[in-house]
């Protein structure tokens, strides 16, 4: 039995505020010397998308999903009080004022702290997302790999 | 102490995509030889509703809830990009194309794998749902039974 | 190693029904002799707000957030079928009829059972909430304190 405690977070949500919560907990747990994994599934995959559009062959439905979903964290909405996109701007203004790290910086920090960023291959397939559209240096896995980590997890969360 | 690991999922959400996530994890954990329980509470109870309307004596408020809530998984919306019901159809089309199991099949598989499907009696009462309206062969319990399972759980999630 | 099991709930959501679920589980776990903590972060902080407006010096953005967010649990919406505020009233009517405790009573009961009610200081800062606006006798902490509890938790949930 390993001495290192594990924190495993499933990020299902595509909301900016929920992704922030996931990455704040992940960075905290990494600072606590946990082995930390964020398993991005469904709309949570959008947190891993590159900002720029990538040219790829896709069918009609995949193109529609690709266009409707936010490209990268800066386009994500918030779960409450979105007000046609006004909410995220307000939150970001307040964050800047209070020196709270915005989401892209939290993701950078997670990478520096060796948090495992995993993209769920089943939902990538489902939403027509391809590896070229996601950040480099991330891992790819399915539910079996998640469970192998989670069954020994000290902290398991679904966000 | 038993050697069998336990996975306990509270399904609170009535969203099609979140219910899918719950049942995909549950089926994965059952394949991993976990003892798996999905505790359906609040809007998550809708995943256990029979498709057809059942004639029962209900008061006015119970009738209203009954009518407004989706009857069975095929009527559930998705948590993002619902677009007046267009979203779930798109998701289902893409799932078919990629051979991903739709939710009713995931529920069938869970039953075949002996996943414990539990309906929360307190919220059934609250929403005016009666046993006749829910799937056969499910279990009925409250928060105490959930906690008895969860306190020994290897993986506990709230979805 | 302590014999007392721990239940740690992160309440992120500001929805009345999700807050109810959090407090029902917390009260159940406390009755089960768990050491229970609810860590209120982001919109979940609204569950701890006093009903009456408190006069405080705030800047423009803090005032806007303060006004837009519900002041106390009785102003919170529900996560599904909100119908312009009609939903929460219906739920409360049904709860009364079925003798289900409304949220303020669930919170009182949690306090009586010594559930630790914690407000996340980082998001208080972010949303411009001050201690004077929140309930008395609660605790204040950050993500490090949450993780110290959660890494030994028997039941950890994100709601």
Coordinates of C-alpha atoms in Angstrom, one line a residue, chain C:
Chain C
X1 CA -6.2 7.2 14.2
X2 CA -9.6 8.4 15.5
X3 CA -12.6 6.1 15.6
X4 CA -15.0 8.8 14.6
X5 CA -15.9 8.8 10.9
X6 CA -15.9 12.0 9.0
X7 CA -18.4 13.3 6.5
X8 CA -17.3 16.4 4.5
X9 CA -19.6 18.1 2.1
X10 CA -18.6 20.9 -0.2
X11 CA -21.8 23.0 -0.9
X12 CA -21.0 24.9 -4.1
X13 CA -24.5 25.2 -5.4
X14 CA -26.9 28.0 -4.5
X15 CA -30.0 26.0 -5.3
X16 CA -32.6 25.5 -2.6
X17 CA -33.1 21.8 -3.4
X18 CA -29.3 21.0 -3.5
X19 CA -28.8 22.8 -0.2
X20 CA -31.6 20.7 1.2
X21 CA -29.9 17.5 0.0
X22 CA -26.6 18.7 1.6
X23 CA -28.2 19.4 4.9
X24 CA -30.3 16.2 5.0
X25 CA -27.2 14.1 4.4
X26 CA -25.3 16.2 7.0
X27 CA -28.0 15.8 9.6
X28 CA -28.2 12.1 8.9
X29 CA -24.4 11.6 9.2
X30 CA -24.4 13.6 12.5
X31 CA -27.1 11.3 13.8
X32 CA -24.8 8.5 12.8
X33 CA -22.1 10.0 15.0
X34 CA -20.0 11.2 12.2
X35 CA -18.0 14.4 12.6
X36 CA -19.6 16.4 9.9
X37 CA -18.5 19.5 8.0
X38 CA -20.2 21.5 5.4
X39 CA -17.8 23.7 3.5
X40 CA -19.8 26.5 1.8
X41 CA -18.1 27.9 -1.3
X42 CA -19.2 30.1 -4.2
X43 CA -23.0 30.2 -4.4
X44 CA -23.4 27.8 -1.5
X45 CA -22.4 30.8 0.7
X46 CA -25.9 32.2 0.2
X47 CA -27.2 29.5 2.5
X48 CA -25.4 31.2 5.3
X49 CA -26.5 34.7 4.5
X50 CA -28.7 36.6 7.0
X51 CA -32.1 37.5 5.8
X52 CA -31.9 41.2 6.5
X53 CA -29.8 43.6 4.5
X54 CA -26.6 44.7 6.3
X55 CA -25.1 48.2 5.7
X56 CA -21.5 47.8 4.7
X57 CA -19.0 49.7 2.7
X58 CA -18.7 48.0 -0.6
X59 CA -17.4 48.9 -4.0
X60 CA -19.6 48.9 -7.1
X61 CA -19.1 45.3 -8.2
X62 CA -19.5 43.9 -4.7
X63 CA -22.7 45.8 -4.4
X64 CA -24.0 44.3 -7.6
X65 CA -23.1 40.8 -6.6
X66 CA -24.6 41.4 -3.2
X67 CA -27.9 42.6 -4.7
X68 CA -28.2 39.9 -7.3
X69 CA -27.5 37.0 -5.0
X70 CA -30.3 35.7 -2.8
X71 CA -30.2 37.0 0.8
X72 CA -30.7 33.9 2.9
X73 CA -32.2 30.5 2.1
X74 CA -35.8 31.6 1.6
X75 CA -34.8 33.6 -1.5
X76 CA -32.9 30.7 -3.2
X77 CA -34.3 29.2 -6.4
X78 CA -34.4 25.5 -7.2
X79 CA -32.2 23.8 -9.8
X80 CA -35.1 22.5 -12.0
X81 CA -38.5 23.9 -12.9
X82 CA -38.0 27.2 -11.2
X83 CA -40.8 28.8 -13.2
X84 CA -40.0 32.4 -12.2
X85 CA -40.0 31.5 -8.6
X86 CA -43.2 29.5 -8.6
X87 CA -41.2 26.2 -8.2
X88 CA -39.7 26.9 -4.7
X89 CA -43.2 27.9 -3.4
X90 CA -44.7 24.7 -4.7
X91 CA -41.9 22.6 -3.2
X92 CA -42.4 24.4 0.1
X93 CA -46.1 23.8 0.1
X94 CA -45.6 20.1 -0.6
X95 CA -42.9 19.9 2.1
X96 CA -45.3 21.5 4.6
X97 CA -48.0 19.0 3.7
X98 CA -45.6 16.1 4.1
X99 CA -44.0 17.4 7.3
X100 CA -40.6 17.6 5.6
X101 CA -38.3 20.1 7.3
X102 CA -37.7 23.3 5.3
X103 CA -34.1 24.4 4.8
X104 CA -33.9 27.0 7.7
X105 CA -35.0 24.2 10.1
X106 CA -32.5 21.8 8.6
X107 CA -29.8 24.4 9.2
X108 CA -30.9 24.9 12.8
X109 CA -30.9 21.2 13.3
X110 CA -27.3 20.9 11.9
X111 CA -26.2 23.6 14.3
X112 CA -27.8 21.7 17.2
X113 CA -26.0 18.6 16.1
X114 CA -22.7 20.4 16.0
X115 CA -22.2 20.1 12.3
X116 CA -19.3 22.4 11.4
X117 CA -20.6 25.1 9.1
X118 CA -17.6 26.6 7.3
X119 CA -17.6 29.6 4.9
X120 CA -14.8 29.6 2.3
X121 CA -12.9 32.8 2.8
X122 CA -11.5 33.0 -0.7
X123 CA -15.0 33.1 -2.3
X124 CA -16.3 35.4 0.4
X125 CA -13.6 37.8 -0.8
X126 CA -14.4 37.1 -4.4
X127 CA -18.1 37.8 -4.0
X128 CA -17.6 40.7 -1.7
X129 CA -19.4 39.0 1.2
X130 CA -18.4 40.1 4.7
X131 CA -18.6 38.3 8.1
X132 CA -21.3 40.7 9.3
X133 CA -23.6 39.4 6.5
X134 CA -23.3 35.7 7.4
X135 CA -24.8 33.8 10.3
X136 CA -23.1 34.0 13.7
X137 CA -21.2 31.1 15.1
X138 CA -19.9 29.7 11.8
X139 CA -16.3 29.0 11.0
X140 CA -14.0 30.5 8.3
X141 CA -11.4 28.5 6.4
X142 CA -9.8 27.9 3.0
X143 CA -9.2 24.9 0.7
X144 CA -6.2 23.7 2.9
X145 CA -8.5 23.2 5.9
X146 CA -11.0 21.4 3.7
X147 CA -8.4 19.0 2.4
X148 CA -7.1 18.3 5.9
X149 CA -10.6 17.1 6.9
X150 CA -11.4 15.4 3.6
X151 CA -8.3 13.3 3.3
X152 CA -9.5 11.3 6.3
X153 CA -13.2 11.5 5.3
X154 CA -15.4 8.4 5.0
X155 CA -17.9 10.3 2.9
X156 CA -16.8 13.2 0.8
X157 CA -19.3 14.9 -1.5
X158 CA -19.4 17.9 -3.8
X159 CA -22.9 19.3 -4.1

